[in-house]
Short mmCIF file of C-alpha atoms in Angstrom, two decimals:
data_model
loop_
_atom_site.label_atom_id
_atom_site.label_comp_id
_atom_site.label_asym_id
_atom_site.label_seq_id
_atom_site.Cartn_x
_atom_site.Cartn_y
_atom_site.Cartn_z
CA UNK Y 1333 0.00 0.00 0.00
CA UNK Y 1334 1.08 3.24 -1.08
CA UNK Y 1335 1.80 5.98 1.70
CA UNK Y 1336 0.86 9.40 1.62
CA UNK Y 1337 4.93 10.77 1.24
CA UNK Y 1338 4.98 7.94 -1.41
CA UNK Y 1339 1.87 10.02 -3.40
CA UNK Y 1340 2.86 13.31 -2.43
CA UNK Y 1341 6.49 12.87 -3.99
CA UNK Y 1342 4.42 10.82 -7.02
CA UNK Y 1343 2.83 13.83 -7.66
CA UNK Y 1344 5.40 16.39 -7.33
CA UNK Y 1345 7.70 14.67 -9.88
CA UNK Y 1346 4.36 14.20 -12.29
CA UNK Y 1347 4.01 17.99 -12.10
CA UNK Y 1348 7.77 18.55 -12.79
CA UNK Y 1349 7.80 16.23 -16.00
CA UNK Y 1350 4.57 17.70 -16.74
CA UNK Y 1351 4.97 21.39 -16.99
CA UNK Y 1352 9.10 21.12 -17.43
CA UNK Y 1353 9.38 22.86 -14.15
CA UNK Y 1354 11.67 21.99 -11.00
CA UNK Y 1355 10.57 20.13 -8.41
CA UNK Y 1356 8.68 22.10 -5.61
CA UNK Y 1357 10.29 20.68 -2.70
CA UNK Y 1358 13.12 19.37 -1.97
CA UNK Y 1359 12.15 18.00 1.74
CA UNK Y 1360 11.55 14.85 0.77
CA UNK Y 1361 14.57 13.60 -0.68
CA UNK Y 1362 16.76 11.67 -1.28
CA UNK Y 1363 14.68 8.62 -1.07
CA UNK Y 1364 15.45 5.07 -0.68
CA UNK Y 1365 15.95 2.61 -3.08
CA UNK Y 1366 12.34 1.08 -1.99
CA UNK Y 1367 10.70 4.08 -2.84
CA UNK Y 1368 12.12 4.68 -6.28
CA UNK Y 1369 11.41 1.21 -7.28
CA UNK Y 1370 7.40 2.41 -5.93
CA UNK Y 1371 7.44 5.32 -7.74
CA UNK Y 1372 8.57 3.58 -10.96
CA UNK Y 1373 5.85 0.84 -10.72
CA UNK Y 1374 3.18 3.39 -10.05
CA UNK Y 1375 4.29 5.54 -13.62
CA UNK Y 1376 3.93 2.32 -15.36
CA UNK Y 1377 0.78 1.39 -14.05
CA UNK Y 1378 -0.59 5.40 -14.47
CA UNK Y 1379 1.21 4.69 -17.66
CA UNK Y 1380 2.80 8.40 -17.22
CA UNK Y 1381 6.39 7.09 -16.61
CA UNK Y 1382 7.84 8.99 -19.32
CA UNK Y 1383 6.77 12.09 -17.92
CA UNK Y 1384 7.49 10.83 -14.38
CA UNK Y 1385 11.20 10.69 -15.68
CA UNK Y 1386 11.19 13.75 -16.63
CA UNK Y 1387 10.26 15.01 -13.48
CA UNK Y 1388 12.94 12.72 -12.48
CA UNK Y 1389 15.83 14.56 -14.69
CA UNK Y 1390 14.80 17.61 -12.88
CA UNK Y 1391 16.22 16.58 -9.32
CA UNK Y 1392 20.25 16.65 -8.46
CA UNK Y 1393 21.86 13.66 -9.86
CA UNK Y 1394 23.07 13.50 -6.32
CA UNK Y 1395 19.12 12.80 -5.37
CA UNK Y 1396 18.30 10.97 -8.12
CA UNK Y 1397 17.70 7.14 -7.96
CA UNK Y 1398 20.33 4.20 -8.22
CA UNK Y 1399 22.02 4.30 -11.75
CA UNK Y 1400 20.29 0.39 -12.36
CA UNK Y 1401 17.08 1.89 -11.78
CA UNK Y 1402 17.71 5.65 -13.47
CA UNK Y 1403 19.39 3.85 -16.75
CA UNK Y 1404 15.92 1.24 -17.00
CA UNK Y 1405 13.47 4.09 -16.52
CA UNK Y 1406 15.54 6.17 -19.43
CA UNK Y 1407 15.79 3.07 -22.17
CA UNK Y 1408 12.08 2.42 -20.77
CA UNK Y 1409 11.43 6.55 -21.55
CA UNK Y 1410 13.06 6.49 -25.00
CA UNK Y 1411 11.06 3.18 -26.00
CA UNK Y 1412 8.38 5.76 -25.66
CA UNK Y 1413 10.07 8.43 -27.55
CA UNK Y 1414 10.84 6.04 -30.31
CA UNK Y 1415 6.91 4.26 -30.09
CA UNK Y 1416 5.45 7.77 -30.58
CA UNK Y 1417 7.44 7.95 -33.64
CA UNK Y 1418 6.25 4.48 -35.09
CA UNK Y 1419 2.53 5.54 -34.71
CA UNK Y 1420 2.64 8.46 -36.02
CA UNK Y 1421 4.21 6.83 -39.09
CA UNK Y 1422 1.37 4.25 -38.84
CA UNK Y 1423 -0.74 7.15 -38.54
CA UNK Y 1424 0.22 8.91 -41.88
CA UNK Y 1425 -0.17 5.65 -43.64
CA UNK Y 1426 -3.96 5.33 -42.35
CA UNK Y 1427 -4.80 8.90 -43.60
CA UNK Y 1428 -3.34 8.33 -46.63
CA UNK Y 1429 -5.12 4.91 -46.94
CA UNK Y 1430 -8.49 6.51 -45.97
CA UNK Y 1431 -8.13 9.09 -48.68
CA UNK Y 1432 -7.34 6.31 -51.06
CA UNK Y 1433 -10.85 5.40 -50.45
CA UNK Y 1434 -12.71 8.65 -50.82
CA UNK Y 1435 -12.75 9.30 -46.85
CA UNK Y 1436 -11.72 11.90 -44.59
CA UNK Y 1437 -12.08 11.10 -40.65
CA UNK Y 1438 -10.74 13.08 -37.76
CA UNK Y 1439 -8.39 11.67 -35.45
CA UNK Y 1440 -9.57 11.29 -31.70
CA UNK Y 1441 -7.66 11.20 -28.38
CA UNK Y 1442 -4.11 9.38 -29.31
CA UNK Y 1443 -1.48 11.46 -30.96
CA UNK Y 1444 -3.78 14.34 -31.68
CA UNK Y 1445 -3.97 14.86 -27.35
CA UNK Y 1446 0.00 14.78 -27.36
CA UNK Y 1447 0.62 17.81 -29.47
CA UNK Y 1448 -0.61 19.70 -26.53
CA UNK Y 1449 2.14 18.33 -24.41
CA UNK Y 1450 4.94 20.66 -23.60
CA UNK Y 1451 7.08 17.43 -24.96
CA UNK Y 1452 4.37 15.22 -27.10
CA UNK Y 1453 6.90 12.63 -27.36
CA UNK Y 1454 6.94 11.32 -23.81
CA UNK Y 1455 2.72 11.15 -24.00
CA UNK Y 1456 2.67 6.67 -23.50
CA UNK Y 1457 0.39 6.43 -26.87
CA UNK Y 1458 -1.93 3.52 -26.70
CA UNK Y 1459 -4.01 2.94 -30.30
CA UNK Y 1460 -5.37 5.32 -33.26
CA UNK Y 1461 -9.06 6.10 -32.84
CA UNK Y 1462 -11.19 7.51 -36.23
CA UNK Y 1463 -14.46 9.45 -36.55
CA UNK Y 1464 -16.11 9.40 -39.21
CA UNK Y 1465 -19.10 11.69 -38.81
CA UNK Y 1466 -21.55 10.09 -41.29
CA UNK Y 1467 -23.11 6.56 -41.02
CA UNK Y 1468 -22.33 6.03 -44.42
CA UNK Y 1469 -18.84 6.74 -44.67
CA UNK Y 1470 -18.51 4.76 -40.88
CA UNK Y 1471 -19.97 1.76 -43.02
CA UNK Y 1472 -17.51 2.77 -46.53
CA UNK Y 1473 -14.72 2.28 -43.79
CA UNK Y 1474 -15.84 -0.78 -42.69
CA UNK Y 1475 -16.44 -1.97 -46.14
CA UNK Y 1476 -13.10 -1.05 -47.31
CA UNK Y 1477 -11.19 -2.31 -44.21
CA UNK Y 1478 -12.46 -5.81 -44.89
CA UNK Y 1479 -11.69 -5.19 -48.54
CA UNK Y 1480 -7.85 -4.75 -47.96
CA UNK Y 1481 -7.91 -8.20 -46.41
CA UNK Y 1482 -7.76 -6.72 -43.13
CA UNK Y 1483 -10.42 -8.39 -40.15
CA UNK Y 1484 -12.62 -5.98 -39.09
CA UNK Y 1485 -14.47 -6.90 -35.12
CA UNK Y 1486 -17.60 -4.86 -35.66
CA UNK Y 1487 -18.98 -3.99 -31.78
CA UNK Y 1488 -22.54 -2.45 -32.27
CA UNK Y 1489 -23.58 0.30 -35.09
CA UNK Y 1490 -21.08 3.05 -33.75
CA UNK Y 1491 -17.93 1.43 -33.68
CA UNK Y 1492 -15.25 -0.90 -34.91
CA UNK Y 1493 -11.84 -2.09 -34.55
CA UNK Y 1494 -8.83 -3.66 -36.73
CA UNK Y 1495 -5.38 -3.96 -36.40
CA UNK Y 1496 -2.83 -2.00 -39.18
CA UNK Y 1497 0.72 -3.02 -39.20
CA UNK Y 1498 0.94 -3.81 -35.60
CA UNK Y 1499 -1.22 -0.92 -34.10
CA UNK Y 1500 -4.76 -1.52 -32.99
CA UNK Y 1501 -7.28 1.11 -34.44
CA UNK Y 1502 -10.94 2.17 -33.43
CA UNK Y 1503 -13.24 3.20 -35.98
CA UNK Y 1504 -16.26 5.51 -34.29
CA UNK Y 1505 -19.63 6.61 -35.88
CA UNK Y 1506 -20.43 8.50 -31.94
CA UNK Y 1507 -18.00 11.18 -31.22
CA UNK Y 1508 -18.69 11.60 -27.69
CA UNK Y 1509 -19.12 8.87 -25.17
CA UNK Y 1510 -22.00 10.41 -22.96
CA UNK Y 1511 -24.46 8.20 -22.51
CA UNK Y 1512 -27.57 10.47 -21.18
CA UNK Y 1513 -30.55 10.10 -24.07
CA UNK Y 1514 -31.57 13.41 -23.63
CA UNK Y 1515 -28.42 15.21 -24.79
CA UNK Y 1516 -27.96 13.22 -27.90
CA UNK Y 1517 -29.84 15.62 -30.23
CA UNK Y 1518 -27.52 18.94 -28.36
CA UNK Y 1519 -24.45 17.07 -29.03
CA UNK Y 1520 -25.13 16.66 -32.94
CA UNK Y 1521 -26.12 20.28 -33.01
CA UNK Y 1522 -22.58 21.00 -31.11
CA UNK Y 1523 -21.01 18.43 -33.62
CA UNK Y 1524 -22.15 20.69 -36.63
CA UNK Y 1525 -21.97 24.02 -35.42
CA UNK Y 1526 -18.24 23.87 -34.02
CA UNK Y 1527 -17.22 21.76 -37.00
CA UNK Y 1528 -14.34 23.87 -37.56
CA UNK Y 1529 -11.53 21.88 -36.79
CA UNK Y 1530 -7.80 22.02 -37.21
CA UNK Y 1531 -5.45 19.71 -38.66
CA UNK Y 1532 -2.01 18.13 -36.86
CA UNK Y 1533 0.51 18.09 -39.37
CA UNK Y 1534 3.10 14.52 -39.51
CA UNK Y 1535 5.22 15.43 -41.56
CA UNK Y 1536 3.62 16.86 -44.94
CA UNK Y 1537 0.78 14.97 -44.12
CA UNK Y 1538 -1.89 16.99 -42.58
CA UNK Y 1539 -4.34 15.03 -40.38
CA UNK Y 1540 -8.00 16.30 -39.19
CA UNK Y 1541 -8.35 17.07 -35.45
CA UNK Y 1542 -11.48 18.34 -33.77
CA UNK Y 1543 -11.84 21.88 -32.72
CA UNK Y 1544 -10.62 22.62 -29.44
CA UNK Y 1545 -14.28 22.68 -27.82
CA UNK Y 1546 -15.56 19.13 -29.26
CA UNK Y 1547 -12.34 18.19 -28.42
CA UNK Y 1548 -11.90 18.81 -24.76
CA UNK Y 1549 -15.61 18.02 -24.39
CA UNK Y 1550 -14.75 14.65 -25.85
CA UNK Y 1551 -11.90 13.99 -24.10
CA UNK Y 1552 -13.64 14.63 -20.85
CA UNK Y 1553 -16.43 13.12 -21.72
CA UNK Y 1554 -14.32 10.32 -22.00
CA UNK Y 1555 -12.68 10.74 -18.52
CA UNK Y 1556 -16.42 10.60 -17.13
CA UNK Y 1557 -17.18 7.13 -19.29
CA UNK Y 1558 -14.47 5.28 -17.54
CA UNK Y 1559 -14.80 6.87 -14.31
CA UNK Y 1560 -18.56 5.49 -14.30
CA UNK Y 1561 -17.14 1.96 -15.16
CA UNK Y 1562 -14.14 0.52 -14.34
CA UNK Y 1563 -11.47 3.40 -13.82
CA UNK Y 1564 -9.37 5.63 -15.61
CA UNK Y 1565 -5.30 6.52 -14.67
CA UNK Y 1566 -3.43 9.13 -14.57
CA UNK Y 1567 -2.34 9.63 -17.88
CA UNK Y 1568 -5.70 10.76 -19.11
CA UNK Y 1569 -5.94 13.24 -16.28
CA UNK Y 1570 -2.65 14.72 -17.83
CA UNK Y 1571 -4.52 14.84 -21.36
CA UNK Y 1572 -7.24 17.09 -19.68
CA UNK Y 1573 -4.98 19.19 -17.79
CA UNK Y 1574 -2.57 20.07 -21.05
CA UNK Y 1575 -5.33 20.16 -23.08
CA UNK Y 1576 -6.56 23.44 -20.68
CA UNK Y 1577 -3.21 24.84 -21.29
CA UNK Y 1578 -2.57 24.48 -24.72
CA UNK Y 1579 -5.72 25.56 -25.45
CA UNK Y 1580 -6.50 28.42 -22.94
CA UNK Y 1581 -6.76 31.15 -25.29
CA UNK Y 1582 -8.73 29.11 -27.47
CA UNK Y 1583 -11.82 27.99 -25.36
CA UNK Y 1584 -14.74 30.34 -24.96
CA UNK Y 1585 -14.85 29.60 -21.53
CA UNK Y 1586 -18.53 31.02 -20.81
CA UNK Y 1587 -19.64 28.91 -23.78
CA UNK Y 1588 -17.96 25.94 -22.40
CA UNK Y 1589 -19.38 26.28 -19.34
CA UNK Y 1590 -22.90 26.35 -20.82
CA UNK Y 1591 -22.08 23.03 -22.83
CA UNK Y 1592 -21.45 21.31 -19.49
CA UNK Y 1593 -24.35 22.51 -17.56
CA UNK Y 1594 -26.43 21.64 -20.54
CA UNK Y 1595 -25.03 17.66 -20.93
CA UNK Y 1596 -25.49 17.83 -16.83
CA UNK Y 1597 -22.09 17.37 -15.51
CA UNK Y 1598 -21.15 20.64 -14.17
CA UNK Y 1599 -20.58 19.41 -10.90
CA UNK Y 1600 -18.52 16.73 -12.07
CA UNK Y 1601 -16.14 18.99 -14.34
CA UNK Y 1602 -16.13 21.70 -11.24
CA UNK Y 1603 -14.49 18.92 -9.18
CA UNK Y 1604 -12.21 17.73 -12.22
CA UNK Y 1605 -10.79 21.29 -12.50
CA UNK Y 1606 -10.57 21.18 -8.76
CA UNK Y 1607 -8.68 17.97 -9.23
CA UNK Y 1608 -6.32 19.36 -11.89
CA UNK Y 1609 -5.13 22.33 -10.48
CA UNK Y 1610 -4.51 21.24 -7.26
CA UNK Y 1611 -2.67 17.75 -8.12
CA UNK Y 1612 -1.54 17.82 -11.54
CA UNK Y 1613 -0.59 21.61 -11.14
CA UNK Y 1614 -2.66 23.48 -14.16
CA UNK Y 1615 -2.41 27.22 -13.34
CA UNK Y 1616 -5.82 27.85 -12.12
CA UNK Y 1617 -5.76 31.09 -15.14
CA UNK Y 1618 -5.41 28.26 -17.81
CA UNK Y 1619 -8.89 27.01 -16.68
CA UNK Y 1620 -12.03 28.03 -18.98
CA UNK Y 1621 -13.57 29.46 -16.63
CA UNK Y 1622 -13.29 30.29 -12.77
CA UNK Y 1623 -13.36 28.10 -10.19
CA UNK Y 1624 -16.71 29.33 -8.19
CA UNK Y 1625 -16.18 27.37 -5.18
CA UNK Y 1626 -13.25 25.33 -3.38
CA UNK Y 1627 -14.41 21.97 -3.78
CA UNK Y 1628 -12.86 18.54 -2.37
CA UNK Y 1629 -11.40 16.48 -5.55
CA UNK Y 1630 -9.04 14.00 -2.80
CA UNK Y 1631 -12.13 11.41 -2.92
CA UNK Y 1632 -11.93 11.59 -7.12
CA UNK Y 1633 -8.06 11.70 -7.07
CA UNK Y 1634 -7.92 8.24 -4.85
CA UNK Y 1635 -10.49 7.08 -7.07
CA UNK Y 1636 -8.30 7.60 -10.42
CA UNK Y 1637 -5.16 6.68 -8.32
CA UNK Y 1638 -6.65 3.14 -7.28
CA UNK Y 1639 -7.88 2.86 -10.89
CA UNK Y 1640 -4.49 3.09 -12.33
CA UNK Y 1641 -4.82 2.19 -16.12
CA UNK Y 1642 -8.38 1.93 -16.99
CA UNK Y 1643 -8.91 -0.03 -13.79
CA UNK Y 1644 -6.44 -2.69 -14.49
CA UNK Y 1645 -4.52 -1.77 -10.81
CA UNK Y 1646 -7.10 -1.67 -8.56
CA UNK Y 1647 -6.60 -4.00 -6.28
CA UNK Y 1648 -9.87 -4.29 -4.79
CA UNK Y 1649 -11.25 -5.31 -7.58
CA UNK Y 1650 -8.68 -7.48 -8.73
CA UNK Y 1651 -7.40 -11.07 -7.54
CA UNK Y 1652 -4.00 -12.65 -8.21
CA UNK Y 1653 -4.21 -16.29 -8.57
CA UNK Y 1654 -0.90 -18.07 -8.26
CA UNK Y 1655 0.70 -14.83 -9.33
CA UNK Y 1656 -0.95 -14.45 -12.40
CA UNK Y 1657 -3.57 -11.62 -13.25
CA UNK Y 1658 -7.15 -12.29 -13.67
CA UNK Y 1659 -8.19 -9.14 -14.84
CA UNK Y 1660 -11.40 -6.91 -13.98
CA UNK Y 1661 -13.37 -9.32 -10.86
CA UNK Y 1662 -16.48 -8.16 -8.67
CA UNK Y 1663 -17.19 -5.43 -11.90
CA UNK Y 1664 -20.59 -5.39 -10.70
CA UNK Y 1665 -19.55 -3.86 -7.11
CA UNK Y 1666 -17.28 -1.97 -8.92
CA UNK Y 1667 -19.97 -0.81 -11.00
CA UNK Y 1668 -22.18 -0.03 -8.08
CA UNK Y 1669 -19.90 1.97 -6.48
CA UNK Y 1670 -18.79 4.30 -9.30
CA UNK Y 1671 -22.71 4.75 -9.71
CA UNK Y 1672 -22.98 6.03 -6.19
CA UNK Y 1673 -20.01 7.95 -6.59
CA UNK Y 1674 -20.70 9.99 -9.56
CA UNK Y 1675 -24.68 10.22 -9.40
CA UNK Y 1676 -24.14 13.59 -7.41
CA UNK Y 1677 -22.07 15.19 -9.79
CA UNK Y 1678 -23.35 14.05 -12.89
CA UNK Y 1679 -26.99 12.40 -12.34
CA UNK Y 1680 -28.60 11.64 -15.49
CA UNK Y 1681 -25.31 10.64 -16.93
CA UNK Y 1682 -24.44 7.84 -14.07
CA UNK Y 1683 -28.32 6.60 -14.11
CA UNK Y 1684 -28.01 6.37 -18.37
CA UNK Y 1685 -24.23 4.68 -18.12
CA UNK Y 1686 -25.19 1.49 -16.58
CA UNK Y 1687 -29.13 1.41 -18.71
CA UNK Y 1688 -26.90 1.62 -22.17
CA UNK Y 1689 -24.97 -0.83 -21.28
CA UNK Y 1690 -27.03 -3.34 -19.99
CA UNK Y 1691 -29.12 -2.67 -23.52
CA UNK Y 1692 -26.34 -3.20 -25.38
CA UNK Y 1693 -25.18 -6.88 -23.65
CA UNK Y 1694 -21.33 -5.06 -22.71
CA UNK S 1386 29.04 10.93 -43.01
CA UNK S 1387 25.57 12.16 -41.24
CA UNK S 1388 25.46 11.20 -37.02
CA UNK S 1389 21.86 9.23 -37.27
CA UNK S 1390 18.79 11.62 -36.70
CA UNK S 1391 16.38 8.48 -34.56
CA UNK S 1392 19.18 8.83 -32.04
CA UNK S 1393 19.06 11.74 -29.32
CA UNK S 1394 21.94 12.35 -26.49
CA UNK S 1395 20.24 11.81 -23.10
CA UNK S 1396 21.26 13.25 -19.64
CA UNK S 1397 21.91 10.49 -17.17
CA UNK S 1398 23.12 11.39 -13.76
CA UNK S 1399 26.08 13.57 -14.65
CA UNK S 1400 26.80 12.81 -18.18
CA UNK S 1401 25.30 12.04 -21.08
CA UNK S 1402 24.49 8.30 -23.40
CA UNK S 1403 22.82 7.64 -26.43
CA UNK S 1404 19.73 4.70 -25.98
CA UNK S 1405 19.28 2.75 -29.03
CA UNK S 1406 16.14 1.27 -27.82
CA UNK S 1407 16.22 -1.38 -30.59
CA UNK S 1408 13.24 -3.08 -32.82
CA UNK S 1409 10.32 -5.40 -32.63
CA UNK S 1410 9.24 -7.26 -29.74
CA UNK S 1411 12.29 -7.99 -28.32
CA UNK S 1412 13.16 -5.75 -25.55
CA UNK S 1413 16.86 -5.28 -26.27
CA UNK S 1414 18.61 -1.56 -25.77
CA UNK S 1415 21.87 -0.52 -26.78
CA UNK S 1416 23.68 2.02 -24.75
CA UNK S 1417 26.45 4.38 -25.38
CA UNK S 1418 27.79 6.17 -22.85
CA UNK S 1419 29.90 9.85 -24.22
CA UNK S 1420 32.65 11.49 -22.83
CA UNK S 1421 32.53 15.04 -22.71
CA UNK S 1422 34.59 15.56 -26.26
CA UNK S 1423 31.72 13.05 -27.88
CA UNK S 1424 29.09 15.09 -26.53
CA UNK S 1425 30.50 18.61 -28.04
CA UNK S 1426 31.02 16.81 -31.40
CA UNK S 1427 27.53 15.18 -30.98
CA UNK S 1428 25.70 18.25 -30.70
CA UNK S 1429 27.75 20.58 -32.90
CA UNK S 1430 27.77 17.98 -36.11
CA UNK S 1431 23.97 16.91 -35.82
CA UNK S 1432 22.12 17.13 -38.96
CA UNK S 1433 25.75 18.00 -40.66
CA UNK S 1434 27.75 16.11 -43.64
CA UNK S 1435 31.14 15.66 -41.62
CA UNK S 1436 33.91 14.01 -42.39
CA UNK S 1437 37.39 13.46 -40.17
CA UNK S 1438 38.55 17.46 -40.63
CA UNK S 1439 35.21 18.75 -38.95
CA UNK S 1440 35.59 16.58 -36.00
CA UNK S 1441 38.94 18.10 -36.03
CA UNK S 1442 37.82 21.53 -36.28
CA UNK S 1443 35.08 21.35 -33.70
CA UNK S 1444 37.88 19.96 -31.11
CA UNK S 1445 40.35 22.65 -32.05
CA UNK S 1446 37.62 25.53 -31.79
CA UNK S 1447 36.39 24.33 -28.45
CA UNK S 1448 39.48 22.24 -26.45
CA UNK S 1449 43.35 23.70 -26.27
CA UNK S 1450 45.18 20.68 -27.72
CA UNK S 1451 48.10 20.29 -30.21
CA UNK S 1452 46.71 19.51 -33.75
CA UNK S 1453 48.10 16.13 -34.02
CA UNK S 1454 47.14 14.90 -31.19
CA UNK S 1455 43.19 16.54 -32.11
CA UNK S 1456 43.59 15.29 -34.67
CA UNK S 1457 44.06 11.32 -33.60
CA UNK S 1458 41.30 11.39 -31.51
CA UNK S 1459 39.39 12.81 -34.41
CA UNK S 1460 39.96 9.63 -36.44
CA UNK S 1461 39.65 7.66 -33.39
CA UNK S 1462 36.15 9.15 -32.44
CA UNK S 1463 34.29 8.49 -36.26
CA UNK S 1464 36.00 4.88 -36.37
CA UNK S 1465 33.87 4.59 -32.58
CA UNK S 1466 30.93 6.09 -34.00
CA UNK S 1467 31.15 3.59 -37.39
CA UNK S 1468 31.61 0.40 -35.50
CA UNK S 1469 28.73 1.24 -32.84
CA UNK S 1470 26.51 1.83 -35.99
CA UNK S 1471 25.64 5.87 -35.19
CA UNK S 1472 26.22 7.05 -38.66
CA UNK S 1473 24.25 6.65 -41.72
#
C-alpha cells in the first residue's frame, strides 16, 4: 500500500515532468531505493512514466535514484520516444489509406492529445481512434477495411476495430461517449456548429483534429465514461490538464461552461478542475472558466489513483491467482460503487451509463 | 558521413548516453555512454555532412590541444561512431 509521502512525492515529480518545471520541494529527498522502485511501478501502471522521468531529470543527480534503476526508466522513456514515432508513421499511412478510399475522418484522443504536451513525445500512446461523422462513410470504412484483407471486429452500429501493421485502431460513428438520451440531439447540433476543426501536421501529411471545444468536451467526456465503469489513470488526467493549457486562449470559456451545464455534468467537471489544479498543477488562469467554489477532488483523485490504467490496478477489484492476473473481478460492485459515486455530480449521466450498457449486452 | 537523426543524447546522472532502444518485440537496448569531447562533437555535427577534418575543427575551436594529437582522436572518435553503428 502506497503511503501518503509515497503520493505526495508521485505527484510532485508528475508535475515537474509535466509542466518542465523543477521540483517544488526538496524535503523529501533523497529517497530510498524502496521508494524509487514504488514510484517507478506506479508511472507504469498510471502509464505516465515517461513524464514521471522527466520530473525525475529535474532533481540533483546527487538525489536521483540508483544508476540500475535511473538507466531502466531512461531506455524504458526512449522506447516511448521512439513508439510515438512508429505511430505516427502508422498514422500517416492510415490517412493516406483513408483518402485512397474517398474518406476523410478526424483523429480522436491518441497522438492528436500529445501535441498539446509541452514534450508530445513522452505522451505513453496507446491505439489510433477515427471518426467518421456520417453513417455512411462509418460503413464505406468498414467496407473497405475488410476489402484490404484486413479483419474488421464490428462492436454495435457506432464502432469498430482492426489492427494496421501492428497498431490496434478504433473506428467511431459516436463522437462523444456520454451516454444520457436526452443530450444526444444537443451534441449533434454542437457536432455541426463547431465543425471547424484544425489539422495536426506529420510530416507533410496533414491530419483532421477536432476543434478545441468538441475536443476537450470529448476527451472529458471520455474521462467521465471510464470513471462510471471501471477506472481511468493518470495519464488521461494529464490529457485534460494540457489540453486546458494548450488551449487556454482558445476555449470560450462562458460557452464551455454552458455546454457542461447543458449535458449535466457541471458538478462533475467543477471537481475535475478542482482535481487538476490542485494535483496535476494546471495554473488555475489556464482554466475556462473560474473556479466558483473550493471543492474537495481528494475522494476523485484516490479514485483515479486506485484505478491506475483503466482499472487494471485496482486492487480491490482485482485477484491474483498463483501470481498471475485475472483481470477486472467483482465489476458489478465496482460498477455499483462508481454509480454512487458519480450520481451527485453528474446524475442523469451515471443513471443512463449502466441502462446503455445493460441494452447493449457489454 | 551524417550522425543518425532516430538517435538523441540523453542526460543520465552527470553525463550524457545515447539509448538505441532497438526493434520489434524484443526488448533489447543498446547504450552508449559519451565522454565530454563526444558530446560537443555530438551536438555541434547533428544534422551536418562531416567528415574526419570537422571533428577536427570542432575539437580545435572548443578544447586547447596540439593539432596532431586533435587530430588522432578525431579519427579515433568516427571509427567509434562507425563500428557502434551511429552514422548513416
Amino acid at each position: 500500500m502506497e503511503t501518503g509521502k509515497e503520493i505526495a512525492v508521485f505527484l510532485m515529480l508528475l508535475r515537474a515532468g509535466l509542466w518542465r518545471k523543477p521540483i517544488e520541494n526538496l524535503d523529501y529527498f533523497p529517497l530510498n531505493q524502496t521508494t524509487w522502485e514504488r514510484l517507478y511501478q506506479y508511472g507504469v501502471q498510471q502509464t505516465v512514466e515517461g513524464i514521471l522521468f522527466e520530473g525525475v531529470q529535474q532533481l540533483d543527480p546527487s538525489l536521483q535514484p540508483s544508476k540500475s534503476l535511473l538507466l531502466k526508466w531512461l531506455v524504458r522513456t526512449e522506447k516511448i520516444r521512439q513508439r510515438n514515432r512508429w505511430m505516427n508513421t502508422r498514422l500517416v499511412e492510415q490517412a493516406q489509406f483513408y483518402r485512397n478510399c474517398g474518406l476523410d475522418p478526424t483523429l480522436l484522443k491518441g497522438q492528436g492529445l500529445a501535441q498539446s504536451y509541452v514534450d508530445p513525445t513522452l505522451r505513453m500512446s496507446g491505439d489510433i481512434d477515427w471518426y467518421f461523422d456520417q453513417p455512411q462513410a462509418f460503413a464505406r470504412a468498414n467496407a473497405e477495411v475488410r476489402q484490404f484483407g484486413l479483419p474488421l471486429i464490428e462492436a454495435g452500429k457506432i464502432s469498430s476495430n482492426y489492427h494496421w501493421q501492428g497498431c490496434h485502431v478504433d473506428q467511431h460513428a459516436q463522437l462523444f461517449d456520454l451516454h444520457n438520451p436526452f443530450v444526444k440531439s444537443y451534441l449533434k447540433e454542437l457536432e455541426e456548429h463547431f465543425d471547424d476543426g484544425s489539422t495536426l501536421l506529420i510530416g507533410k501529411t496533414e491530419i483532421n483534429v477536432l476543434s478545441p471545444l468538441l475536443q476537450t468536451i470529448q476527451v472529458n467526456a471520455h474521462i467521465l465514461k471510464h470513471l462510471l465503469s471501471f477506472g481511468i489513470g493518470l495519464r488521461q488526467i494529464c490529457d485534460a490538464a494540457c489540453l486546458y493549457a494548450y488551449y487556454s486562449t482558445a476555449l470560450d470559456g462562458q460557452l464551455l461552461k454552458e455546454v457542461y451545464q447543458r449535458l449535466g455534468i457541471i458538478r462533475w467537471v467543477a471537481v475535475l478542475h478542482q482535481l487538476l489544479v490542485d494535483f496535476i498543477g494546471l495554473p488555475e488562469q489556464s482554466l475556462p472558466f473560474h473556479l466558483e467554489k473550493e471543492q474537495d477532488a481528494t475522494w476523485m483523485m484516490q479514485d483515479i489513483w486506485t484505478g491506475g490504467n483503466f482499472g487494471f490496478y485496482d486492487t480491490a477489484y482485482v485477484k491474483s491467482k498463483e501470481g498471475q492476473f485475472v483481470g477486472r473481478r467483482l465489476k458489478i460492485i465496482r460498477l455499483w460503487k462508481s454509480f454512487w459515486r458519480y450520481l451527485p455530480y453528474a446524475p442523469l449521466e451515471a443513471i443512463s451509463f449502466p441502462i446503455v450498457h445493460y441494452r447493449s449486452g457489454r | 558521413m551524417k550522425l543518425r537523426t532516430d538517435l538523441s543524447l540523453r542526460r543520465f546522472g552527470n553525463g550524457y548516453i545515447i539509448v538505441d532502444p532497438g526493434q520489434g518485440q524484443q526488448d533489447i537496448s543498446k547504450i552508449y555512454t559519451f565522454n565530454e569531447t563526444a558530446v560537443q562533437v555530438w551536438i555541434e555535427l547533428q544534422g551536418k555532412e562531416f567528415n574526419v577534418d570537422s571533428v577536427l575543427a570542432v575539437l580545435l575551436d572548443n578544447y586547447e590541444v596540439e593539432e596532431d594529437v586533435a587530430e588522432e582522436d578525431a579519427v579515433r572518435l568516427v571509427k567509434q561512431f562507425e563500428k557502434q553503428g551511429l552514422l548513416f
